[in-house]
Tab-separated table of C-alpha atoms in Angstrom:
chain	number	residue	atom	x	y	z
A	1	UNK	CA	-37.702	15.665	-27.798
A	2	UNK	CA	-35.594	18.063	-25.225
A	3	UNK	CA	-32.513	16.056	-26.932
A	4	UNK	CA	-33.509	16.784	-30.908
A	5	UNK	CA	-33.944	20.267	-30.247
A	6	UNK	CA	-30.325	20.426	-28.362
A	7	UNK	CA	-29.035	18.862	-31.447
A	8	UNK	CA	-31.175	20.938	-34.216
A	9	UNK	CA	-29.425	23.758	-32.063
A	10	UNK	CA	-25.959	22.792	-32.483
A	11	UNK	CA	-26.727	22.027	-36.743
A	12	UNK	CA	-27.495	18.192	-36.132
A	13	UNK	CA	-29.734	16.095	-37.030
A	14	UNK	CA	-32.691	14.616	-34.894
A	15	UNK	CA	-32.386	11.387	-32.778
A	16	UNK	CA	-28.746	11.804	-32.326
A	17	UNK	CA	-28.955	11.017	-28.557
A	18	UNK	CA	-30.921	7.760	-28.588
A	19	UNK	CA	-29.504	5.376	-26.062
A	20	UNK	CA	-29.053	1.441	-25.813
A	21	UNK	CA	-31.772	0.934	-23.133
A	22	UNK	CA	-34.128	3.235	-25.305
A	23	UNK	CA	-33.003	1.659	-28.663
A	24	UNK	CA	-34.144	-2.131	-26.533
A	25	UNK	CA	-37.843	-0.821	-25.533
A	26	UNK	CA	-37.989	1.021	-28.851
A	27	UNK	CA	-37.051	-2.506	-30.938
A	28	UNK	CA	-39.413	-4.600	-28.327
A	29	UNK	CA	-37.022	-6.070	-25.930
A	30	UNK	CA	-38.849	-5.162	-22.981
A	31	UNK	CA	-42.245	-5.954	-24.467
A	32	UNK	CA	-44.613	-4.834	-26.717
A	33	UNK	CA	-45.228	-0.988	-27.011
A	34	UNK	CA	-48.439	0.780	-26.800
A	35	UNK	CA	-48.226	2.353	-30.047
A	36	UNK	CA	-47.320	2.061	-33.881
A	37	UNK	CA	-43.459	4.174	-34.242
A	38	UNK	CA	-43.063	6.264	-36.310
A	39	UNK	CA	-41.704	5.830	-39.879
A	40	UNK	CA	-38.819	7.916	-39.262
A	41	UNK	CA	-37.803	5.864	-36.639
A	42	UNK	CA	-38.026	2.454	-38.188
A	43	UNK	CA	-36.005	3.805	-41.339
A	44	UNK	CA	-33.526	5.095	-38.427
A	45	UNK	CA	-33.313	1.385	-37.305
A	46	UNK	CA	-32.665	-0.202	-40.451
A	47	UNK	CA	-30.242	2.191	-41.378
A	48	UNK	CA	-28.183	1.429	-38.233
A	49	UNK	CA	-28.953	-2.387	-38.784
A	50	UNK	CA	-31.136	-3.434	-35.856
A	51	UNK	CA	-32.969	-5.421	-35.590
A	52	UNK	CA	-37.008	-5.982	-34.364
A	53	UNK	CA	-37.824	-8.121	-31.961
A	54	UNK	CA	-41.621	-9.416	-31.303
A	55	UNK	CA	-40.499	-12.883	-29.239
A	56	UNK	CA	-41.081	-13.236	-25.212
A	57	UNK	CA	-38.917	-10.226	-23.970
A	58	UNK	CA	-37.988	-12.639	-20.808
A	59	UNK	CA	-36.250	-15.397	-23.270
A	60	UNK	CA	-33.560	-12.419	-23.318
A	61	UNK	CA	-32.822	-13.096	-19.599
A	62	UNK	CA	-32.008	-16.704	-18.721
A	63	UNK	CA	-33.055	-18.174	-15.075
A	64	UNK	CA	-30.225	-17.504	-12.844
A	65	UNK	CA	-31.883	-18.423	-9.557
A	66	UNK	CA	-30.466	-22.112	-9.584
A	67	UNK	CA	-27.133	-20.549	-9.568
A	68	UNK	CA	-27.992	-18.556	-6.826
A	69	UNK	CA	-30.027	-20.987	-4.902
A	70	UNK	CA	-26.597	-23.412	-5.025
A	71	UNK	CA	-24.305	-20.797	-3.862
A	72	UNK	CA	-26.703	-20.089	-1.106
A	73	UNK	CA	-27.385	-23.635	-0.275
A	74	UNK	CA	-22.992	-24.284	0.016
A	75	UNK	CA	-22.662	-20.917	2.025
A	76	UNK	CA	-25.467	-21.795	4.051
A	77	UNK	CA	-27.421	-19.254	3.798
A	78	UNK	CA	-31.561	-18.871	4.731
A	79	UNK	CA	-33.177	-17.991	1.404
A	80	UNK	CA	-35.712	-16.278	3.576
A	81	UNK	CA	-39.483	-16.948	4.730
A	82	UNK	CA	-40.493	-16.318	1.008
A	83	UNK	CA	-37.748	-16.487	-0.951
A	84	UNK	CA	-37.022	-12.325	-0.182
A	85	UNK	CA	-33.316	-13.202	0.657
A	86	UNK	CA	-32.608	-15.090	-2.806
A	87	UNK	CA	-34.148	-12.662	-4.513
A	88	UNK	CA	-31.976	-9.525	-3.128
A	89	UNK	CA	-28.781	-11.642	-3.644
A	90	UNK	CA	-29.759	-12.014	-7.480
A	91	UNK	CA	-30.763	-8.689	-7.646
A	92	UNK	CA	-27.940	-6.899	-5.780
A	93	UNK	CA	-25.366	-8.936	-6.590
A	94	UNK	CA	-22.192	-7.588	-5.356
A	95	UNK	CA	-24.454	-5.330	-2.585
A	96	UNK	CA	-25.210	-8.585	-1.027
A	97	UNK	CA	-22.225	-10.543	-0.909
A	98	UNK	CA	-20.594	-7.698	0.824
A	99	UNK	CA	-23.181	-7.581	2.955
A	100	UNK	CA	-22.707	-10.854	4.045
A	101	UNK	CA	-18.852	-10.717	4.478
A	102	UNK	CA	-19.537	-7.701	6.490
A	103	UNK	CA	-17.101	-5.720	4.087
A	104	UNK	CA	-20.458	-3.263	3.733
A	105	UNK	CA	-20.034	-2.924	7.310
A	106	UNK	CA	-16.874	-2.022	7.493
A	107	UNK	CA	-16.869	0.726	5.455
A	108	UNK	CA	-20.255	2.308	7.012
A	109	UNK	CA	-18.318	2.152	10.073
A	110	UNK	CA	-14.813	3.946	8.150
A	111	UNK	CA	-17.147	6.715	6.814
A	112	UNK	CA	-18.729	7.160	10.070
A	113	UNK	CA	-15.295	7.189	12.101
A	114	UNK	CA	-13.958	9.960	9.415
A	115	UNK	CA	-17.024	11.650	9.992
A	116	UNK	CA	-16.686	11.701	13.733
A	117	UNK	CA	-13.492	12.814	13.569
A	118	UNK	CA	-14.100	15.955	10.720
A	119	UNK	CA	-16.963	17.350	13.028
A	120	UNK	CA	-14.823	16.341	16.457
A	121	UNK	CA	-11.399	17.578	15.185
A	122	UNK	CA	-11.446	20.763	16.880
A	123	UNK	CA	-12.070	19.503	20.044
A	124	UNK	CA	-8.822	17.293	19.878
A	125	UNK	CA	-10.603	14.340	20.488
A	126	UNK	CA	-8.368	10.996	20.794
A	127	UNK	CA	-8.919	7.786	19.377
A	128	UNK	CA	-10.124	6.068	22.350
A	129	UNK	CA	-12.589	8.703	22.665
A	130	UNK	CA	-13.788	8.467	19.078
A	131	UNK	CA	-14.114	4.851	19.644
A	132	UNK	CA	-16.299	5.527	22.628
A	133	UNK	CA	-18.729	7.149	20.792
A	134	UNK	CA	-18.967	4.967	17.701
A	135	UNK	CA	-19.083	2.141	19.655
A	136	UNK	CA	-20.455	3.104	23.581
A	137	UNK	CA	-20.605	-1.049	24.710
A	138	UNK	CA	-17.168	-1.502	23.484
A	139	UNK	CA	-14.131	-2.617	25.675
A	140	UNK	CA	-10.639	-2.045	25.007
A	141	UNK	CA	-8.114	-5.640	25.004
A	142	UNK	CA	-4.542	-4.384	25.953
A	143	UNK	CA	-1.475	-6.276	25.535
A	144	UNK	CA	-0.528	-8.328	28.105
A	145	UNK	CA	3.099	-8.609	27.547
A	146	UNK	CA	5.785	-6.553	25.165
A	147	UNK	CA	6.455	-8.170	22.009
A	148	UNK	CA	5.213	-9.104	18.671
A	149	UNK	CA	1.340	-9.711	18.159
A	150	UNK	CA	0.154	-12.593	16.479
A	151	UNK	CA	-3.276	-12.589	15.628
A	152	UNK	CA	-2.632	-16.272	13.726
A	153	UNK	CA	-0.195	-18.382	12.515
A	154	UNK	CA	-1.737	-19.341	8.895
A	155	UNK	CA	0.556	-21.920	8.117
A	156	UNK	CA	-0.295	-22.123	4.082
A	157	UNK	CA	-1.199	-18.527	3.735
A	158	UNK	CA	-0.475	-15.256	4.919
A	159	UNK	CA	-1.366	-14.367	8.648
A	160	UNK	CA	-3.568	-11.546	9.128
A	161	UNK	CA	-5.557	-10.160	12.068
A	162	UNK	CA	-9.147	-10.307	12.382
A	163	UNK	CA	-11.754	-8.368	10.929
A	164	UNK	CA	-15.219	-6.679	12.279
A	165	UNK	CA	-17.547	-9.152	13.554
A	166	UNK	CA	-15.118	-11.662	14.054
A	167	UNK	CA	-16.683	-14.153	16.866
A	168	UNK	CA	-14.729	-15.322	19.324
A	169	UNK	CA	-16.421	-17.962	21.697
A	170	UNK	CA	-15.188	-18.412	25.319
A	171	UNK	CA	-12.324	-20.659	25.225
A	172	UNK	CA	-10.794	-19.621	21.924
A	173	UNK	CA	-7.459	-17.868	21.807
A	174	UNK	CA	-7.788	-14.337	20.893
A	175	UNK	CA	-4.374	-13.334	20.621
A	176	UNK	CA	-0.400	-14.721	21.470
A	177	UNK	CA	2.474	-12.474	21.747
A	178	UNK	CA	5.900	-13.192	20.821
A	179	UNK	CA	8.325	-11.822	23.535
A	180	UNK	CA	11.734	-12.901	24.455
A	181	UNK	CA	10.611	-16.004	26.151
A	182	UNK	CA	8.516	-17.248	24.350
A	183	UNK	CA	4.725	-17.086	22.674
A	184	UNK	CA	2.613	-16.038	25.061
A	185	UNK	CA	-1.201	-17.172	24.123
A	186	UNK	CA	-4.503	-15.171	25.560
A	187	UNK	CA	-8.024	-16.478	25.683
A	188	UNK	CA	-10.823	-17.201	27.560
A	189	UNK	CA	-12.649	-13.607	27.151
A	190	UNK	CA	-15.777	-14.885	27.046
A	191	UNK	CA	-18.518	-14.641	24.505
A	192	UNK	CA	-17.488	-11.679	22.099
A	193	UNK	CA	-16.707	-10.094	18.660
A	194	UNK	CA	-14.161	-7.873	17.141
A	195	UNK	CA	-15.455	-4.147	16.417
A	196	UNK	CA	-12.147	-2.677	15.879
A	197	UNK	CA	-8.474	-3.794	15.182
A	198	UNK	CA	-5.931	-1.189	16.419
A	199	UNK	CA	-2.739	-3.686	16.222
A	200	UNK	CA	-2.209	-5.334	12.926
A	201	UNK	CA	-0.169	-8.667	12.566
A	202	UNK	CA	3.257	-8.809	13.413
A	203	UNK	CA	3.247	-4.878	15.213
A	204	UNK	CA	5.264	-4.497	18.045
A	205	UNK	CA	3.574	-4.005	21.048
A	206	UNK	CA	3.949	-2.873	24.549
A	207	UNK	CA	2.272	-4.574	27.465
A	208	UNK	CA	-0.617	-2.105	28.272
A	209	UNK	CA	-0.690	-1.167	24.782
A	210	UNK	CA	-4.620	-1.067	23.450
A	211	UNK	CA	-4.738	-3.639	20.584
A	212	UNK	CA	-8.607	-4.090	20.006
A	213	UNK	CA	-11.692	-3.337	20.693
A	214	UNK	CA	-14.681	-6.048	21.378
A	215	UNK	CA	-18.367	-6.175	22.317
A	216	UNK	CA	-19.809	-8.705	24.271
A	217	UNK	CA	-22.223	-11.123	23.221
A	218	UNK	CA	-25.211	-12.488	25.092
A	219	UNK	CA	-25.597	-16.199	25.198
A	220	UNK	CA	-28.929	-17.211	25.779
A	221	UNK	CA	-30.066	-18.452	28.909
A	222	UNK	CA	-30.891	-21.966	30.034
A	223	UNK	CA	-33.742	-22.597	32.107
């Protein structure tokens, strides 16, 4: 109504402004309405050739779960107690996968660090500080040695270093570092995942150098 008297202002005609998800519950797609329409609006149908429908409003949206239940079945993912995490991945599509590849994460944790440093900027805070506050159980990795870091050596695709919540159990190598000598591999951190990457792949380094920041993780314990 607030819409046909905008238009009857402006010298147009009424229902000008009617718009595709009111023109489906007007024509039936999402079920049956309460009341008989109006003849004025019926002629305004059939002038712009749509159609009626009186049919099972849900035959307009095929079952999609099976797709979803196989993706989460090959990713193996938990559907949930009662189904709860199937349904918010079919729901929230693209929501959930990033959720689950953590790229949601990572860009909470961007907004928040550009946050911190907006409201911190005047007290010349540094980056280590910053990262002290975002993340207060963190611990700093340095370079061991000067040289080139390598974060992996992907031999059939590009190398890249890891992103947030990257695991890395005990004995796995975190890091090498190409120096004059030779590659120069570091592991056996213990128990722990990536918060922050402050080296990419392939950035020189200097031995002391910070590269990245992890958080230990709790194993638990046998009795």
């Amino acid at each position: 109504a607030l819409m046909n008297v905008m238009n009857m202002t402006m010298g147009k005609g009424r229902w000008q402004a009617i718009d595709r998800n009111s023109w489906d519950m007007i024509l039936g797609k999402a079920g049956k309405l309460p009341g008989a329409l109006d003849p004025e609006i019926i002629e305004l149908a059939k002038k712009n050739n749509y159609e009626f429908f009186e049919g099972n409003p849900q035959d307009n949206y095929p079952d999609e779960l099976p797709k979803y239940i196989e993706e989460m079945k090959k990713n193996g993912w938990s559907r949930g107690k009662d189904d709860e995490e199937l349904f918010e991945f079919a729901m929230h599509d693209k929501q959930y996968r990033d959720f689950k590849s953590g790229e949601a994460k990572r860009r909470f944790e961007q907004e928040l660090e550009t946050a911190i440093r907006t409201k911190y900027a005047k007290h010349n805070l540094s980056l280590p500080e910053i990262r002290k506050i975002m993340y207060p159980d963190a611990e700093p990795v340095t370079a061991t040695a000067t040289g080139k870091i390598l974060w992996e050596l992907d031999f059939l695709d590009r190398s890249i270093e890891p992103t947030y919540g990257t695991l890395i159990n005990e004995n796995d190598m975190l890091y090498a570092i190409q120096t004059r000598y030779g590659v120069e591999a570091v592991k056996g951190i213990g128990n722990a995942r990536i918060i922050s990457v402050a080296k990419k792949q392939g950035d020189i380094v200097n031995k002391g150098d910070t590269i990245c920041y992890i958080e230990r993780v709790k194993t638990p314990s046998v009795n």
